[in-house]
Short mmCIF file of C-alpha atoms in Angstrom, two decimals:
data_model
loop_
_atom_site.label_atom_id
_atom_site.label_comp_id
_atom_site.label_asym_id
_atom_site.label_seq_id
_atom_site.Cartn_x
_atom_site.Cartn_y
_atom_site.Cartn_z
CA MET V 4 -43.11 90.64 75.45
CA ILE V 5 -43.75 87.51 72.73
CA GLY V 6 -45.87 87.85 69.49
CA LEU V 7 -47.35 85.18 67.26
CA VAL V 8 -47.77 85.84 63.64
CA ASP V 9 -50.98 83.72 62.00
CA CYS V 10 -51.08 83.28 58.58
CA ASN V 11 -54.92 83.53 57.43
CA ASN V 12 -55.89 80.67 55.57
CA PHE V 13 -52.77 79.94 54.67
CA TYR V 14 -52.86 77.37 51.68
CA VAL V 15 -56.00 79.05 50.25
CA SER V 16 -53.82 82.72 50.49
CA CYS V 17 -51.29 81.14 48.78
CA GLU V 18 -53.19 80.27 46.04
CA ARG V 19 -54.79 83.65 46.08
CA VAL V 20 -51.27 85.22 46.17
CA PHE V 21 -50.91 83.96 42.38
CA GLN V 22 -54.28 83.95 41.39
CA PRO V 23 -56.50 87.05 42.11
CA ARG V 24 -59.52 85.33 40.58
CA LEU V 25 -59.72 83.47 43.21
CA GLU V 26 -60.49 86.27 46.02
CA GLY V 27 -64.11 86.13 47.15
CA VAL V 28 -64.53 82.65 45.64
CA PRO V 29 -65.37 79.63 48.24
CA VAL V 30 -62.07 78.22 47.77
CA GLY V 31 -60.96 74.81 49.20
CA VAL V 32 -57.46 72.79 49.42
CA MET V 33 -57.53 68.83 49.67
CA SER V 34 -55.32 66.75 51.27
CA ASN V 35 -52.76 64.08 49.86
CA ASN V 36 -54.40 62.29 47.10
CA ASP V 37 -57.33 64.66 46.94
CA GLY V 38 -58.90 62.79 49.68
CA CYS V 39 -60.84 65.65 52.04
CA VAL V 40 -60.75 69.32 52.39
CA ILE V 41 -57.81 70.44 55.07
CA ALA V 42 -58.31 74.33 54.44
CA ARG V 43 -61.14 76.28 53.47
CA SER V 44 -61.55 80.44 52.65
CA ASN V 45 -64.04 82.15 54.81
CA GLU V 46 -66.17 82.05 51.98
CA LEU V 47 -66.13 77.83 52.17
CA LYS V 48 -66.80 78.37 55.62
CA ALA V 49 -69.78 80.43 55.62
CA LEU V 50 -71.19 77.50 53.46
CA GLY V 51 -71.10 75.22 56.04
CA VAL V 52 -68.51 73.23 54.62
CA GLU V 53 -66.53 71.42 57.94
CA MET V 54 -62.58 70.58 58.06
CA GLY V 55 -62.03 67.12 56.78
CA THR V 56 -65.30 67.36 54.51
CA PRO V 57 -64.39 64.32 52.01
CA ALA V 58 -63.90 65.93 48.61
CA PHE V 59 -66.45 63.72 46.78
CA GLU V 60 -69.14 65.12 48.95
CA LEU V 61 -68.64 68.46 47.07
CA GLN V 62 -68.60 67.23 43.73
CA SER V 63 -71.95 68.84 43.12
CA LEU V 64 -71.09 72.15 44.00
CA VAL V 65 -67.66 72.08 42.01
CA GLN V 66 -69.42 71.10 38.90
CA ARG V 67 -72.15 73.84 39.54
CA GLY V 68 -68.98 76.12 39.96
CA GLN V 69 -70.38 77.52 43.42
CA ILE V 70 -67.04 76.21 45.01
CA ARG V 71 -63.26 75.63 43.80
CA LEU V 72 -61.23 72.53 45.10
CA LEU V 73 -57.82 72.85 44.62
CA SER V 74 -54.69 69.63 45.25
CA SER V 75 -52.69 70.94 48.14
CA ASN V 76 -49.33 72.15 46.66
CA TYR V 77 -46.77 71.82 49.57
CA GLU V 78 -44.07 73.30 47.71
CA LEU V 79 -45.61 76.39 47.30
CA TYR V 80 -46.54 76.46 51.05
CA GLY V 81 -43.31 75.82 52.25
CA ASP V 82 -41.66 78.77 49.86
CA MET V 83 -44.29 81.08 51.14
CA SER V 84 -43.72 80.11 54.33
CA ALA V 85 -40.04 80.78 54.37
CA ARG V 86 -40.81 84.32 52.83
CA VAL V 87 -42.70 85.42 55.83
CA ARG V 88 -40.25 84.48 58.09
CA GLU V 89 -37.87 86.37 55.67
CA VAL V 90 -40.16 89.33 56.23
CA LEU V 91 -40.54 88.92 59.92
CA GLU V 92 -36.81 88.47 60.45
CA GLU V 93 -36.46 92.12 58.95
CA PHE V 94 -38.02 93.34 62.28
CA SER V 95 -36.90 90.80 64.73
CA ALA V 96 -33.83 88.77 65.54
CA GLY V 97 -35.94 86.37 67.61
CA VAL V 98 -38.06 84.76 65.15
CA GLU V 99 -39.18 80.89 66.32
CA PRO V 100 -41.60 78.94 63.87
CA TYR V 101 -44.42 76.89 65.73
CA SER V 102 -45.94 75.39 62.31
CA ILE V 103 -45.52 76.51 58.34
CA ASP V 104 -48.58 79.08 59.13
CA GLU V 105 -47.68 80.17 62.65
CA MET V 106 -44.29 82.16 63.98
CA PHE V 107 -43.27 83.64 67.32
CA VAL V 108 -41.46 86.84 67.33
CA ARG V 109 -39.84 88.43 70.55
CA PHE V 110 -40.15 91.75 71.12
CA ASP V 111 -37.99 92.38 73.81
CA GLY V 112 -37.31 95.96 75.50
CA PHE V 113 -40.54 97.83 73.87
CA ASP V 114 -42.98 99.33 75.65
CA HIS V 115 -46.64 98.90 75.09
CA THR V 116 -46.88 101.57 72.36
CA THR V 117 -44.05 100.66 70.91
CA THR V 118 -44.84 97.08 70.44
CA LEU V 119 -48.54 98.04 69.34
CA ALA V 120 -46.81 100.00 66.20
CA LEU V 121 -44.42 97.56 65.89
CA SER V 122 -46.97 95.03 65.47
CA ARG V 123 -49.03 97.14 63.13
CA THR V 124 -45.97 97.47 60.86
CA LEU V 125 -45.53 93.48 60.65
CA HIS V 126 -49.25 92.99 59.90
CA HIS V 127 -48.85 95.78 57.05
CA LYS V 128 -45.49 94.50 55.84
CA VAL V 129 -46.16 90.78 55.30
CA ARG V 130 -49.00 91.56 53.31
CA GLN V 131 -47.29 93.88 51.38
CA PHE V 132 -44.21 91.94 50.47
CA THR V 133 -45.70 88.31 50.13
CA GLY V 134 -49.12 89.19 49.60
CA ILE V 135 -50.00 86.58 52.76
CA PRO V 136 -52.68 88.11 55.09
CA VAL V 137 -51.35 88.06 58.90
CA CYS V 138 -53.00 88.49 62.33
CA VAL V 139 -50.71 89.26 65.48
CA GLY V 140 -51.12 88.57 68.85
CA VAL V 141 -48.70 89.98 71.44
CA ALA V 142 -48.40 89.57 75.34
CA PRO V 143 -45.69 88.40 78.01
CA THR V 144 -45.90 84.68 77.50
CA ARG V 145 -47.00 82.01 74.43
CA THR V 146 -50.30 81.14 75.96
CA LEU V 147 -51.55 84.50 76.35
CA ALA V 148 -49.93 85.46 72.68
CA LYS V 149 -52.23 82.22 71.26
CA LEU V 150 -55.31 84.14 72.91
CA ALA V 151 -54.12 87.53 71.73
CA ASN V 152 -54.19 86.24 68.12
CA ARG V 153 -57.36 84.72 68.44
CA ALA V 154 -58.78 87.75 69.74
CA ALA V 155 -57.03 89.71 66.75
CA LYS V 156 -58.33 87.42 64.10
CA LYS V 157 -62.13 86.82 65.57
CA LEU V 158 -62.71 90.04 67.00
CA PRO V 159 -63.31 93.14 64.01
CA GLY V 160 -62.27 95.75 66.76
CA TYR V 161 -58.80 94.64 66.66
CA HIS V 162 -58.12 94.93 62.67
CA GLY V 163 -55.62 91.93 62.80
CA VAL V 164 -53.66 93.01 66.09
CA CYS V 165 -53.55 92.72 69.46
CA VAL V 166 -51.75 93.24 72.44
CA LEU V 167 -52.10 92.56 75.95
CA THR V 168 -50.68 92.72 79.18
CA PRO V 169 -51.49 90.68 82.37
CA GLU V 170 -53.23 92.80 84.54
CA ASP V 171 -55.54 95.46 82.56
CA ASN V 172 -59.01 94.94 82.38
CA GLU V 173 -58.73 93.94 78.84
CA THR V 174 -56.94 91.04 79.23
CA ARG V 175 -59.36 90.20 81.98
CA GLY V 176 -62.23 90.36 79.86
CA LEU V 177 -60.88 88.25 76.93
CA LEU V 178 -59.96 85.61 79.70
CA GLU V 179 -63.41 85.40 80.84
CA ARG V 180 -64.91 85.17 77.68
CA THR V 181 -62.50 82.52 76.35
CA ALA V 182 -63.75 78.79 76.94
CA LEU V 183 -61.47 76.32 78.63
CA GLY V 184 -61.02 74.32 75.30
CA ASP V 185 -59.89 77.26 73.14
CA VAL V 186 -56.77 77.63 75.86
CA TRP V 187 -53.17 76.36 73.96
CA GLY V 188 -52.58 73.14 75.37
CA VAL V 189 -55.49 71.98 77.39
CA GLY V 190 -57.33 69.14 75.33
CA ARG V 191 -60.75 68.11 75.73
CA ARG V 192 -60.32 65.56 78.64
CA LEU V 193 -58.81 68.08 80.55
CA VAL V 194 -61.50 70.42 80.02
CA GLU V 195 -64.42 67.25 81.41
CA ARG V 196 -62.26 66.88 84.67
CA LEU V 197 -61.46 70.65 84.82
CA ALA V 198 -65.41 71.34 84.65
CA ILE V 199 -65.81 69.10 87.92
CA GLN V 200 -63.78 71.26 89.62
CA GLY V 201 -65.75 74.60 88.24
CA ILE V 202 -62.75 75.53 85.98
CA GLU V 203 -64.61 76.45 83.12
CA THR V 204 -63.07 79.50 81.20
CA ALA V 205 -59.66 80.67 80.77
CA TRP V 206 -60.12 83.52 83.58
CA ASP V 207 -61.31 80.54 86.04
CA LEU V 208 -57.98 78.87 85.13
CA ARG V 209 -55.71 81.88 85.52
CA GLN V 210 -56.97 82.06 89.05
CA ALA V 211 -56.47 78.41 89.86
CA ASP V 212 -53.50 77.42 92.49
CA PRO V 213 -50.76 76.81 90.56
CA LYS V 214 -49.34 73.89 93.19
CA ALA V 215 -52.48 72.38 93.31
CA ILE V 216 -53.08 71.86 89.84
CA ARG V 217 -49.65 70.37 89.55
CA ARG V 218 -50.37 68.07 92.22
CA ARG V 219 -53.88 67.04 90.88
CA TYR V 220 -53.19 67.02 87.31
CA SER V 221 -49.41 67.82 85.51
CA VAL V 222 -46.58 70.07 85.44
CA THR V 223 -47.86 70.96 82.22
CA LEU V 224 -51.05 72.30 83.48
CA GLU V 225 -49.12 73.94 85.87
CA ARG V 226 -47.09 75.85 83.24
CA THR V 227 -50.47 77.07 81.56
CA VAL V 228 -51.65 78.59 84.62
CA ARG V 229 -48.32 80.75 85.47
CA GLU V 230 -48.49 81.47 81.54
CA LEU V 231 -51.99 82.95 81.84
CA GLN V 232 -50.93 84.92 84.94
CA GLY V 233 -48.29 86.77 83.13
CA THR V 234 -45.01 84.53 83.86
CA PRO V 235 -43.25 82.81 80.94
CA CYS V 236 -42.53 79.29 81.54
CA ILE V 237 -43.12 77.73 78.43
CA GLU V 238 -40.08 77.30 75.76
CA LEU V 239 -40.29 75.97 72.39
CA ASN V 240 -37.63 73.57 70.98
CA ASP V 241 -35.07 74.90 69.07
CA ALA V 242 -35.51 75.48 65.65
CA ASP V 243 -31.87 74.74 64.77
CA ARG V 244 -32.03 71.27 67.29
CA LEU V 245 -31.20 68.37 65.60
CA ARG V 246 -34.00 65.67 64.98
CA ASP V 247 -33.17 62.31 66.56
CA ARG V 248 -35.04 60.56 63.54
CA ILE V 249 -36.13 61.39 60.26
CA MET V 250 -38.88 60.01 58.35
CA THR V 251 -40.69 60.31 54.91
CA SER V 252 -43.68 58.49 53.92
CA ARG V 253 -46.63 59.29 52.20
CA SER V 254 -50.01 57.29 51.16
CA PHE V 255 -49.99 56.12 47.50
CA GLY V 256 -52.78 57.44 44.64
CA ARG V 257 -53.86 53.80 44.30
CA LEU V 258 -53.43 50.44 45.92
CA THR V 259 -50.62 48.46 44.42
CA GLY V 260 -49.15 45.20 45.04
CA GLU V 261 -46.18 45.60 42.39
CA LEU V 262 -42.85 45.47 43.87
CA SER V 263 -41.18 47.27 41.31
CA GLU V 264 -43.63 50.35 42.33
CA LEU V 265 -42.64 49.76 46.08
CA GLN V 266 -39.19 50.07 44.83
CA ASP V 267 -39.72 53.47 43.12
CA ALA V 268 -41.69 54.91 46.57
CA ILE V 269 -38.99 53.43 48.72
CA ARG V 270 -36.11 54.86 46.50
CA GLN V 271 -37.90 58.42 46.52
CA HIS V 272 -38.60 58.50 50.27
CA ALA V 273 -34.86 57.28 51.26
CA GLN V 274 -33.20 59.93 48.96
CA ARG V 275 -35.43 62.42 50.38
CA GLY V 276 -34.49 61.79 53.49
CA ALA V 277 -30.86 61.49 53.14
CA GLU V 278 -31.08 65.13 51.77
CA LYS V 279 -32.74 66.15 55.14
CA LEU V 280 -29.69 64.39 56.99
CA ARG V 281 -27.38 66.27 55.69
CA GLN V 282 -29.34 69.52 55.93
CA GLN V 283 -28.81 69.01 59.28
CA ASP V 284 -24.99 67.76 59.21
CA SER V 285 -25.98 64.18 60.28
CA HIS V 286 -25.39 60.98 59.92
CA ALA V 287 -27.38 57.70 60.13
CA ARG V 288 -26.85 54.49 61.80
CA ALA V 289 -29.66 52.20 60.55
CA VAL V 290 -32.51 52.91 58.39
CA LEU V 291 -36.59 51.54 59.53
CA VAL V 292 -38.59 50.50 56.67
CA PHE V 293 -42.08 49.95 56.38
CA LEU V 294 -45.48 49.19 54.47
CA LYS V 295 -49.01 49.32 55.27
CA THR V 296 -52.23 48.12 53.53
CA ASN V 297 -55.53 50.23 53.89
CA ARG V 298 -57.02 48.86 57.53
CA HIS V 299 -60.46 50.54 56.01
CA ARG V 300 -60.43 47.82 53.61
CA PRO V 301 -61.81 44.70 55.54
CA ASP V 302 -62.19 43.04 52.05
CA LEU V 303 -58.65 42.95 51.49
CA PRO V 304 -55.94 40.86 53.61
CA GLN V 305 -54.15 43.12 56.08
CA TYR V 306 -50.34 43.22 56.24
CA ALA V 307 -48.03 45.74 58.27
CA PRO V 308 -44.66 44.90 58.39
CA SER V 309 -41.30 46.83 59.18
CA VAL V 310 -37.71 46.21 59.55
CA VAL V 311 -34.47 47.72 60.85
CA VAL V 312 -31.73 47.50 58.44
CA GLU V 313 -28.65 48.43 60.60
CA LEU V 314 -25.79 50.29 58.20
CA PRO V 315 -21.87 49.34 57.99
CA GLU V 316 -21.06 52.69 59.58
CA PRO V 317 -22.88 56.04 59.98
CA THR V 318 -23.60 58.06 56.74
CA ASP V 319 -25.29 60.57 55.33
CA ASP V 320 -24.78 59.28 51.57
CA SER V 321 -28.07 58.74 49.59
CA GLN V 322 -26.32 55.36 47.83
CA PRO V 323 -25.89 52.90 51.04
CA LEU V 324 -29.03 54.50 52.37
CA LEU V 325 -31.00 53.30 49.11
CA ALA V 326 -29.23 50.27 49.15
CA ALA V 327 -30.27 49.58 52.99
CA SER V 328 -33.68 50.59 52.28
CA GLN V 329 -33.90 48.34 49.50
CA GLN V 330 -32.47 45.59 51.38
CA GLY V 331 -35.44 46.21 54.15
CA LEU V 332 -38.21 45.96 51.35
CA GLU V 333 -37.43 42.97 50.06
CA ALA V 334 -36.93 41.46 53.62
CA ILE V 335 -40.62 42.42 54.27
CA TYR V 336 -42.76 42.28 51.11
CA ARG V 337 -45.46 39.71 50.34
CA ARG V 338 -47.05 39.33 47.35
CA GLY V 339 -50.86 39.13 47.35
CA TYR V 340 -50.96 42.36 49.40
CA ARG V 341 -51.97 45.83 48.07
CA PHE V 342 -50.33 48.55 49.82
CA MET V 343 -51.58 51.86 50.36
CA LYS V 344 -48.34 53.44 52.15
CA ALA V 345 -44.85 53.00 52.51
CA GLY V 346 -42.04 54.97 54.11
CA VAL V 347 -38.53 55.15 55.42
CA MET V 348 -37.21 56.08 58.92
CA LEU V 349 -33.56 57.23 59.16
CA LEU V 350 -32.42 55.86 63.06
CA ASP V 351 -29.90 56.44 65.54
CA LEU V 352 -28.63 59.59 64.45
CA VAL V 353 -25.09 61.48 65.40
CA ASP V 354 -23.49 64.66 64.60
CA ALA V 355 -21.78 64.18 61.06
CA ASN V 356 -18.38 66.37 62.72
CA ARG V 357 -18.29 63.89 65.73
CA GLN V 358 -18.69 60.53 64.41
CA GLN V 359 -16.24 57.58 65.36
CA LEU V 360 -13.89 56.52 62.45
CA SER V 361 -12.52 52.65 62.36
CA LEU V 362 -8.81 52.46 63.35
CA LEU V 363 -8.88 49.97 60.41
CA ASP V 364 -9.84 52.65 57.84
CA THR V 365 -7.61 52.91 54.88
CA PRO V 366 -6.24 55.92 52.86
CA GLU V 367 -8.03 54.27 50.04
CA ARG V 368 -11.41 54.41 51.97
CA ALA V 369 -11.00 57.93 53.39
CA ALA V 370 -10.62 58.98 49.66
CA GLN V 371 -13.60 57.17 48.46
CA ARG V 372 -15.84 58.67 51.00
CA ASP V 373 -14.41 62.40 50.56
CA ARG V 374 -15.39 61.59 46.76
CA ASP V 375 -18.85 60.38 48.28
CA HIS V 376 -19.56 63.68 50.20
CA GLN V 377 -18.38 65.87 47.50
CA LEU V 378 -20.76 63.98 44.87
CA MET V 379 -23.73 64.44 47.69
CA ALA V 380 -22.75 68.04 47.77
CA THR V 381 -22.87 68.42 44.06
CA LEU V 382 -26.27 66.98 44.15
CA ASP V 383 -27.97 69.36 46.80
CA GLU V 384 -26.54 72.11 45.51
CA LEU V 385 -27.48 71.41 41.68
CA ASN V 386 -31.11 70.37 43.38
CA GLY V 387 -30.71 73.47 45.54
CA LYS V 388 -30.30 75.96 42.52
CA MET V 389 -32.85 73.87 39.55
CA GLY V 390 -35.45 72.55 41.78
CA LYS V 391 -36.07 69.42 43.81
CA GLY V 392 -35.70 66.07 41.96
CA THR V 393 -33.61 67.64 39.27
CA VAL V 394 -30.79 65.30 39.79
CA ARG V 395 -31.58 61.93 41.68
CA LEU V 396 -30.83 58.11 41.86
CA GLY V 397 -32.75 56.32 39.60
CA VAL V 398 -35.51 57.77 37.27
CA PRO V 399 -39.34 56.80 38.98
CA ARG V 400 -41.89 55.50 36.69
CA SER V 401 -44.52 58.00 35.45
CA ASN V 402 -48.12 57.40 36.83
CA ALA V 403 -47.07 54.87 39.15
CA ALA V 404 -49.29 53.88 42.06
CA TRP V 405 -47.29 55.50 44.67
CA GLN V 406 -47.33 59.01 43.27
CA LEU V 407 -50.24 61.03 44.71
CA ARG V 408 -53.21 62.29 43.02
CA CYS V 409 -53.00 66.27 42.45
CA ALA V 410 -55.32 66.58 39.60
CA HIS V 411 -56.08 70.28 40.52
CA ARG V 412 -52.84 71.41 41.83
CA SER V 413 -51.87 74.73 40.70
CA PRO V 414 -48.31 75.72 39.52
CA ARG V 415 -45.38 75.31 42.11
CA TRP V 416 -44.95 79.57 40.94
CA THR V 417 -42.05 80.22 43.10
CA THR V 418 -39.72 77.06 42.94
CA GLN V 419 -40.25 75.34 39.81
CA TRP V 420 -38.46 76.79 36.77
CA PRO V 421 -41.06 75.14 34.08
CA GLU V 422 -43.80 76.64 36.31
CA LEU V 423 -42.77 80.10 36.78
CA PRO V 424 -45.64 82.67 36.05
CA MET V 425 -45.29 84.20 32.79
CA VAL V 426 -46.09 87.82 31.79
CA ARG V 427 -47.29 87.97 27.95
CA THR V 428 -47.36 91.42 26.19
#
C-alpha cells in the first residue's frame, strides 16, 4: 500500500502556524513580485477568488479589511515542508516527496485495519508536531492514492483519511463519481478524445482494455489504467537522483537595463546554482546565461538572448562559475533594452567523485584545488548554520531592480536569526 500525504492550503497553513490571528480570515498568498494569487484559504475560496487572480483586482477588498494578501515566503514554506517530512519519516522508512506539499509514504506489510490506524496517526501527528493540517489517502497504487487523498479532502465523512482497496464497493463508487479530468495524469486533450469512446469517468477508464488503450493512445495512459485496476506501474523518480542540469532564475521586481544590476542578479543566481551543485556532489562543464524582456509589453523593444560558456574543467567552485556567468552576460548584453528576467543554468553535470583529471595537472594546481574546495565547504557550512546568504561573493545593492517585490512578506520565522519569533514577559 502507498499513501499520499497532502498538506491542506499549504502556504496559507504555514503562515497561520506563526500567526494564529489569521485563522478564519480569508487569506491569499501572492506570487513572485506580488503579482497574482497562488494560494488561497478556504475562506478566500468561498468569496469566489480564483487561483491566478491579479492582486491589483483585490485591493479594494484588502483596503476594506475583508481579506489579507501576503507575499510568498518560500524560505519558510521549504523549511516547514522539511519538518513535515521529518515527522513522516518517524513512522515510515519510505517517504518520497512529490512536491513541496505532497509526499508519498509506503505502508508495506500492513493489513487494512493497521494501515487505517497508522494513517490516522499520521493525520494527527503532523498537525500536532508542525501545526500543518494534512489529508491522507492510501491505496495499492499511486494513482488510486491520489484519488483517495482527494476523497479525504473533499468528502467530510472521511475526516481527512481515506484507505481504499481495488475491489471493494467503496472504491468503485468513488471511481464512478470521479470525472476523468480529475484522474492523475489525464489532461484536457485526453479527456476530449476519450469522451468520444464513451470514457467519461475514472471507472470507465478502469474498465478499458489496457492493451487497446496503449495501441490507440500511449504506454503512459496504459499504466494509468492498470494503476486504477490496482496494479502498481508508476514509480517516482528517486529523490536522490542527480539532476542533469541546474537552473536558477527569477523575474525582477521592476524592469531594468542597467548592466550593473544585471551583473548583481547573475552573480546571485550563479552562487545559488553552485550551492545546489555542491549539495548533490556534482561538477558542471558549462554555464548557460540568459536574459528576457517582457513579451507582454509590445511598446518596448524585445530581446531574449542566451549563451553557453564552456568551463576549462568541470567544477563546483563558485568563483569560476561566477566568472563564466559574468563572461556570458557581457557577451549577450545590449543597451536599449529593459529586461524583466535573468537566469543561469549549469549544464553537462558529472559526478564530482568520477571526474577525469588532466595528465598535465601539477602539484601546485592540485593544492589550489584542495584549498578552493575547503573554502567552498566552509562557505556552505556557515550559510547552513547562520542562514542563506550570510557569506557570499560580492555584496548586492539594496533596492536593486532584480530584487523581488515582497512588501507583505511575513518573517522567515524558522531560518533567519533576526526574524525568529520573540516572547516578551
